[in-house]
mmCIF file of C-alpha atoms in Angstrom:
data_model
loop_
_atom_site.group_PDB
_atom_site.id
_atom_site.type_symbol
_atom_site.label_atom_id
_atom_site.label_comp_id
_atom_site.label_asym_id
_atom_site.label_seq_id
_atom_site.Cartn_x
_atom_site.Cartn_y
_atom_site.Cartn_z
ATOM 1 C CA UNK A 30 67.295 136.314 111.698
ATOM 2 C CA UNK A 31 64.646 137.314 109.817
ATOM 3 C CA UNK A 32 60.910 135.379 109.025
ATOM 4 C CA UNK A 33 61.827 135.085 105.948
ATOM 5 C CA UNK A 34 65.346 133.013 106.874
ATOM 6 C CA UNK A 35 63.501 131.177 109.489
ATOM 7 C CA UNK A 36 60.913 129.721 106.740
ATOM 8 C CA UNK A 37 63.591 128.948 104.106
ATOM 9 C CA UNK A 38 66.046 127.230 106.846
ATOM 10 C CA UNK A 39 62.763 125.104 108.049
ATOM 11 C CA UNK A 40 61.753 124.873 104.710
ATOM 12 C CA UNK A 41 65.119 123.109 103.703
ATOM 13 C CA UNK A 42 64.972 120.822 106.930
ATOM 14 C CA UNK A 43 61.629 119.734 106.104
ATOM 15 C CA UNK A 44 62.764 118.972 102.392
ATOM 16 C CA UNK A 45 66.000 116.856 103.840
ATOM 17 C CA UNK A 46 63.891 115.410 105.980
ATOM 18 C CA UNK A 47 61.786 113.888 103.527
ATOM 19 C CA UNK A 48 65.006 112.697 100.911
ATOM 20 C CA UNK A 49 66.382 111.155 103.783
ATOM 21 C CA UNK A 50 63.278 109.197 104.649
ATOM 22 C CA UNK A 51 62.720 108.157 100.859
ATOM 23 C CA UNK A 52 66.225 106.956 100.595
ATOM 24 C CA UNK A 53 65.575 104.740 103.837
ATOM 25 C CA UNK A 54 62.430 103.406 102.552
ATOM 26 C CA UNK A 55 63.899 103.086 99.326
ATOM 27 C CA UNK A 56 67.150 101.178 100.517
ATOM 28 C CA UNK A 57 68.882 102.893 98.075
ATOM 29 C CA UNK A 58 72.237 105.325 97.734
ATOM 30 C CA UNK A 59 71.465 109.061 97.498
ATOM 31 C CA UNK A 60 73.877 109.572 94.440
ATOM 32 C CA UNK A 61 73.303 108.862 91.672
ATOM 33 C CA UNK A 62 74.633 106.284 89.432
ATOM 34 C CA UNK A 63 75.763 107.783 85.511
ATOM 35 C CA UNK A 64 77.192 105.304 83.197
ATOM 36 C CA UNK A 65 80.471 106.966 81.777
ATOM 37 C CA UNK A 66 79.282 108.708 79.129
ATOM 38 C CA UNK A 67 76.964 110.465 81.013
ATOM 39 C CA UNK A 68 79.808 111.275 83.516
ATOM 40 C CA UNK A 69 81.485 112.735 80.642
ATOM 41 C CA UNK A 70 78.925 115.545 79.529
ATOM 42 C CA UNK A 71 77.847 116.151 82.914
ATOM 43 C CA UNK A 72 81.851 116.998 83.677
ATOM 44 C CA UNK A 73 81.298 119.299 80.623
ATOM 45 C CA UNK A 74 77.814 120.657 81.766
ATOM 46 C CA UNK A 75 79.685 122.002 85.205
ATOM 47 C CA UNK A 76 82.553 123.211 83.150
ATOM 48 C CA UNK A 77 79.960 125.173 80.710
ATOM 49 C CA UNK A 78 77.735 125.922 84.123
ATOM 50 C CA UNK A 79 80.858 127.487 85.864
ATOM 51 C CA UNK A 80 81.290 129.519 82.737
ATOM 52 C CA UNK A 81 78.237 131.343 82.729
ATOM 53 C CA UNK A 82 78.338 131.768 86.048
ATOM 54 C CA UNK A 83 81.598 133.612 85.767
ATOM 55 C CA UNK A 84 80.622 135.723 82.969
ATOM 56 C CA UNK A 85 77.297 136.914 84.042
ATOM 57 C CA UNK A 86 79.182 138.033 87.210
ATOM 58 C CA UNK A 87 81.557 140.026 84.824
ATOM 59 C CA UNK A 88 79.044 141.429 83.333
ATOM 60 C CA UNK A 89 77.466 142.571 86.640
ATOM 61 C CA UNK A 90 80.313 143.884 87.865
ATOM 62 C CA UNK A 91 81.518 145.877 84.342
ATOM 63 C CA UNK A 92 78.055 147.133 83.891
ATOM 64 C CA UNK A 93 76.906 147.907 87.412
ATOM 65 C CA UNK A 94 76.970 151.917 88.337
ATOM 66 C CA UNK A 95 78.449 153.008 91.483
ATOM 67 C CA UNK A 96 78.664 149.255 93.107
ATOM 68 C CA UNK A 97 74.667 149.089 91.864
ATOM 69 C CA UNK A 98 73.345 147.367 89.040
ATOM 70 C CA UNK A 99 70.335 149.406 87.915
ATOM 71 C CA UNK A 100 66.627 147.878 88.881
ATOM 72 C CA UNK A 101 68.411 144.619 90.597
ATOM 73 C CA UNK A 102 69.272 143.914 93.530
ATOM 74 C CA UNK A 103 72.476 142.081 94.441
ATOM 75 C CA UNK A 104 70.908 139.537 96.319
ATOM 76 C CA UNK A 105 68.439 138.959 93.475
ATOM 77 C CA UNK A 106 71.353 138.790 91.082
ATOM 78 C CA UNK A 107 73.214 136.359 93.137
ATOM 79 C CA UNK A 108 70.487 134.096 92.887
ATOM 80 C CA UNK A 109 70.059 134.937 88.840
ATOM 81 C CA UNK A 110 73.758 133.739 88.946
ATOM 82 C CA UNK A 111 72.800 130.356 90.577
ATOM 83 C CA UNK A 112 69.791 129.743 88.134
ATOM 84 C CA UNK A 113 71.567 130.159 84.929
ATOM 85 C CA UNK A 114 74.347 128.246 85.788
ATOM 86 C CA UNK A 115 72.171 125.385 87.254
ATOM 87 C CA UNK A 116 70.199 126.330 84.234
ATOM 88 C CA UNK A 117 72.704 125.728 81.602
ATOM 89 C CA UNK A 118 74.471 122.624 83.172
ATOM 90 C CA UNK A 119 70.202 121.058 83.845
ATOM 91 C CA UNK A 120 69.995 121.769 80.075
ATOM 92 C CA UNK A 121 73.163 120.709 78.727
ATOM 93 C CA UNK A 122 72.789 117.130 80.474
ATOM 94 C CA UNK A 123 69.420 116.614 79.945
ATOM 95 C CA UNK A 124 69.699 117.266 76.171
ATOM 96 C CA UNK A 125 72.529 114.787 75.871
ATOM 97 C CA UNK A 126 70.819 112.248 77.966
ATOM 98 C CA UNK A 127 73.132 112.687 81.276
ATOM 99 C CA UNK A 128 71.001 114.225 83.480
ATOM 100 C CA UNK A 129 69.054 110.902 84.776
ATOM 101 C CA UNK A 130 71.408 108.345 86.208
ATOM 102 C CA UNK A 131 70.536 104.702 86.004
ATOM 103 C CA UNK A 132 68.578 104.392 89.226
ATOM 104 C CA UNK A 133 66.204 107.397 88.482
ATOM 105 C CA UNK A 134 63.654 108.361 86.341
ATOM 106 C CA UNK A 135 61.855 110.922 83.917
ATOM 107 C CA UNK A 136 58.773 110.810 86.513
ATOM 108 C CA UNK A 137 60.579 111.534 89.480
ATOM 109 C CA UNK A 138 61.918 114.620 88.038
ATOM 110 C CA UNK A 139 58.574 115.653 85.734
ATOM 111 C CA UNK A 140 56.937 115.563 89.352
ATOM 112 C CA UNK A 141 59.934 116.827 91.464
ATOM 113 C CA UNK A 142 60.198 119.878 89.065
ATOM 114 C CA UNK A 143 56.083 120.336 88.990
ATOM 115 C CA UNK A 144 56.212 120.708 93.052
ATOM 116 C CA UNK A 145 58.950 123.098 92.483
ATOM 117 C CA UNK A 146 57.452 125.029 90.183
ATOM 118 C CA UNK A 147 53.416 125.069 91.763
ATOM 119 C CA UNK A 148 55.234 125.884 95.341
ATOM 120 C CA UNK A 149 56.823 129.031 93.484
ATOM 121 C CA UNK A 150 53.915 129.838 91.122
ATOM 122 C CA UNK A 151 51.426 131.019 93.910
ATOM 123 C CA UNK A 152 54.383 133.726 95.481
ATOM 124 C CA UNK A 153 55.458 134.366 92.346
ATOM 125 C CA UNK A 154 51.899 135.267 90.763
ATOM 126 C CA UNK A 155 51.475 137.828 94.856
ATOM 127 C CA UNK A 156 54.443 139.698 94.211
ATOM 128 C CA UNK A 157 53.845 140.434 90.628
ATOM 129 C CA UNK A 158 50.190 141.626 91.385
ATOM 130 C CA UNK A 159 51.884 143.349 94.214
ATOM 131 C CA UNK A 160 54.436 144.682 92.412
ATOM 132 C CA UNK A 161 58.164 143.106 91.812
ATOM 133 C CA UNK A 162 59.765 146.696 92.875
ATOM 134 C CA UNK A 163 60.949 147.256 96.034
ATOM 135 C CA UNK A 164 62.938 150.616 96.459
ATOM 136 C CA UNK A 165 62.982 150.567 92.533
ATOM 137 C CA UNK A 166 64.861 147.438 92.566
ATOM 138 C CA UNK A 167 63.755 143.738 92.118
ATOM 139 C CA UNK A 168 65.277 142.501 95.282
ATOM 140 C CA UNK A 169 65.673 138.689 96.540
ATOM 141 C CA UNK A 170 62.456 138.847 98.458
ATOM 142 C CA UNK A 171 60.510 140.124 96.085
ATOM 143 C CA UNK A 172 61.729 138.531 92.301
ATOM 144 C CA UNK A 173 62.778 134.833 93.560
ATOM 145 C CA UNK A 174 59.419 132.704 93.480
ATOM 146 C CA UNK A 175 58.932 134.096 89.531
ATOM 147 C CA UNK A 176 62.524 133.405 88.696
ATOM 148 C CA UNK A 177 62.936 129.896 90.058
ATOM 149 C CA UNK A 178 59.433 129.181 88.681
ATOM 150 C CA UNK A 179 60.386 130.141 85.039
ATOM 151 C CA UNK A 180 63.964 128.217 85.532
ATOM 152 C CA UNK A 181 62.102 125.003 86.982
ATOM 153 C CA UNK A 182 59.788 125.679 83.916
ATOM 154 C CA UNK A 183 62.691 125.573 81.612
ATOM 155 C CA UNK A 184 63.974 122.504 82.885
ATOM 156 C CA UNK A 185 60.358 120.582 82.996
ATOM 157 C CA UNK A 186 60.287 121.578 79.068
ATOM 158 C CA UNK A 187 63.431 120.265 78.663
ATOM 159 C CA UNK A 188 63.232 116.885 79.874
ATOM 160 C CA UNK A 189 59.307 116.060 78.512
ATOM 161 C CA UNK A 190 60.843 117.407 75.470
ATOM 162 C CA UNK A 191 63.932 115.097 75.118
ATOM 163 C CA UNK A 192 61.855 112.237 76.788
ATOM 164 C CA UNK A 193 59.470 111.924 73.840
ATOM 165 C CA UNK A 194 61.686 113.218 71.166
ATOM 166 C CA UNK A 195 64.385 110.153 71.906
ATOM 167 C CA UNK A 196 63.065 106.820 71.015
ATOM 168 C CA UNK A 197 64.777 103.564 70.791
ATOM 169 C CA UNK A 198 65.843 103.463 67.148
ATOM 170 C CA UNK B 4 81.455 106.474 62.326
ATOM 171 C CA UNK B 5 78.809 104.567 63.076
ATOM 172 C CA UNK B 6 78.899 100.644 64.284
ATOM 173 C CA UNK B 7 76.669 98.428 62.058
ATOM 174 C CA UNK B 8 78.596 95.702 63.541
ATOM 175 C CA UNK B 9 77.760 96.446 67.095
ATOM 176 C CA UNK B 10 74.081 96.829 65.749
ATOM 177 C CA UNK B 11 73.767 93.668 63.930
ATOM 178 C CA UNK B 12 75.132 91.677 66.595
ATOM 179 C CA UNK B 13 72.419 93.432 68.913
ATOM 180 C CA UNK B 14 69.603 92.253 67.051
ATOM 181 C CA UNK B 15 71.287 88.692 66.364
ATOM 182 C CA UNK B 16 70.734 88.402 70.167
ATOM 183 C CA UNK B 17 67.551 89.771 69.817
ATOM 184 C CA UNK B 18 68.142 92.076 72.386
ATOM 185 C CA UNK B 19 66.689 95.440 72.724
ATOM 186 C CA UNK B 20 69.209 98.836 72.963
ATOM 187 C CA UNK B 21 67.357 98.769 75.890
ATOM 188 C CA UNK B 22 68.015 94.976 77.236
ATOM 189 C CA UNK B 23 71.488 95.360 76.167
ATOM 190 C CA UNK B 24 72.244 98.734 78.051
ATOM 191 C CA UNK B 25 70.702 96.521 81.293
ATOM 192 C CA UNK B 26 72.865 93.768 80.916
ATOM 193 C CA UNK B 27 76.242 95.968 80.328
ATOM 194 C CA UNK B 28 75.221 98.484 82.945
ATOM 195 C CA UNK B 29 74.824 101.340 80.916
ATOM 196 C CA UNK B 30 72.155 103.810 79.871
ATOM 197 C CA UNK B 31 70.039 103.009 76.727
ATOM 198 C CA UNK B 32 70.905 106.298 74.868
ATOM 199 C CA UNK B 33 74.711 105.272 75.455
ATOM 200 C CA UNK B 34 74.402 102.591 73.354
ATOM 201 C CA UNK B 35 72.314 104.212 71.176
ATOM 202 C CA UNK B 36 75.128 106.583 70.940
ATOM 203 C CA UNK B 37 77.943 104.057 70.426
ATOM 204 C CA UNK B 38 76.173 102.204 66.987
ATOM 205 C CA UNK B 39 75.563 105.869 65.980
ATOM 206 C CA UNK B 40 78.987 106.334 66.288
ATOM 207 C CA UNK B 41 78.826 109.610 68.617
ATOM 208 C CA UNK B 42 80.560 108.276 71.290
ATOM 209 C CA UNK B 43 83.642 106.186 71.782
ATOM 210 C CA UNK B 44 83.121 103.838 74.770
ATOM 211 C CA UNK B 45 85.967 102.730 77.186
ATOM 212 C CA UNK B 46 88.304 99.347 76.837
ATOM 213 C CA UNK B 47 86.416 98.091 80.016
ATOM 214 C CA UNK B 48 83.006 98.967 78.470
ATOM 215 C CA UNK B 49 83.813 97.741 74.914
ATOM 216 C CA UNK B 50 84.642 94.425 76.657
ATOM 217 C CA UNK B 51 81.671 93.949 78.610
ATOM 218 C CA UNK B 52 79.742 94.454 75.320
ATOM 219 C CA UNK B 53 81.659 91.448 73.777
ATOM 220 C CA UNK B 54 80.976 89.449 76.732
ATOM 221 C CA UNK B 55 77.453 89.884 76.438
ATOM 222 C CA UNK B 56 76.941 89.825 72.416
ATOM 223 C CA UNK B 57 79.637 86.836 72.413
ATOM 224 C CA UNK B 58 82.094 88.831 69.963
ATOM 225 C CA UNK B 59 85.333 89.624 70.266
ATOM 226 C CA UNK B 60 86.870 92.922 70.666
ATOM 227 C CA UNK B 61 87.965 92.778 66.423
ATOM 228 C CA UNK B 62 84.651 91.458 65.819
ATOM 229 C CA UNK B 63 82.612 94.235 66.938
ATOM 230 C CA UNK B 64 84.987 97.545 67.459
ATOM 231 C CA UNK B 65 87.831 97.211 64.867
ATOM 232 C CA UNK B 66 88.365 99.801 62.266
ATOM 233 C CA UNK B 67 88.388 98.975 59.160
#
């Protein structure tokens, strides 16, 4: 198992760790609760989610040269493939208002996604002054702190954007 | 189409979208959503609705 593995497996521990302790302290369930409209579009936002997923992977596959997509790795592709569909379903249900049950709210997730996206920035900002190409490919290693810090950006956008732009009427 | 009825009975209450959502169990923008007329709510959530505005199911979500 590599360092890299070893981090990201204690790194996900660590992060469990700490949801299961809040939920404790919090005396509260760890799902969710989504009135039933919102369990409406967010059915939709997985349908639209599993979608993409599906035809960016077509598209990989149709386009890719010999088994190889030129410049990307597959491992880095695989996790493009995550973020857009986690992308487009985030979106989706934020935009309709389905994407913060009725326990949470916008703070949580402004400062949930902020963590995500400082945590990312600073091995993000290495590998592009080190360069994202590894073997002429963007690999996993190399691409995945800039891409999940421009997806988390996205999504922070999103919701500060629909948070101030929805009012009571 | 939206529901002026649903609306009007709201703010005979006085109640907020807001204070209403809390008291039916639902998320402001759903209600938001249901005097807009974007969204057709349930049987079960229609009659909560009543039960809190003190309509009846004609009263508030009959087509006219």
């Amino acid at each position: 198992m590599s360092a890299r593995q070893i981090g990201f497996i204690a790194g996900l521990i660590v992060l469990l760790g700490i949801v299961v302790i809040c939920a404790i302290i919090k005396k509260s369930s760890l799902k969710g609760e989504y009135d039933e409209r919102q369990e409406l579009i967010r059915g939709r936002g997985y349908k639209y989610a599993l979608l993409t997923v599906m035809v960016f992977n077509a598209i990989c596959l149709i386009f890719g040269v010999e088994g190889q997509v030129p410049y990307f790795s597959w491992d880095y592709l695989t996790l493009v493939s995550i973020m857009l569909g986690t992308l487009v379903f985030g979106v989706y249900s934020i935009l309709h208002d389905a994407f913060i049950g009725l326990n949470n709210n916008v703070r949580s997730f402004v400062v949930l996604f902020a963590a995500c996206i400082i945590a990312n920035l600073f091995g993000g900002i290495h590998h592009l002054q080190q360069g994202l190409l590894e073997n002429g490919q963007v690999t996993f290693a190399t691409g995945s702190n800039l891409t999940l810090s421009v997806g988390f950006v996205i999504l922070l956008i999103t919701i500060l954007v629909q948070h101030f732009s929805s009012r009571e009427d | 189409m939206k529901n002026l009825r649903l609306k009007a009975a709201r703010a005979g209450m006085d109640l907020s979208q807001q204070q209403l959502a809390d008291k039916v169990g639902v998320s402001r923008q759903t209600i938001s959503a249901i005097e807009k007329g974007d969204y057709n709510p349930t049987i079960n959530l229609c009659i909560s609705i009543c039960k809190v505005l003190g309509k009846t199911l004609d009263e508030l979500f009959w087509v006219e």
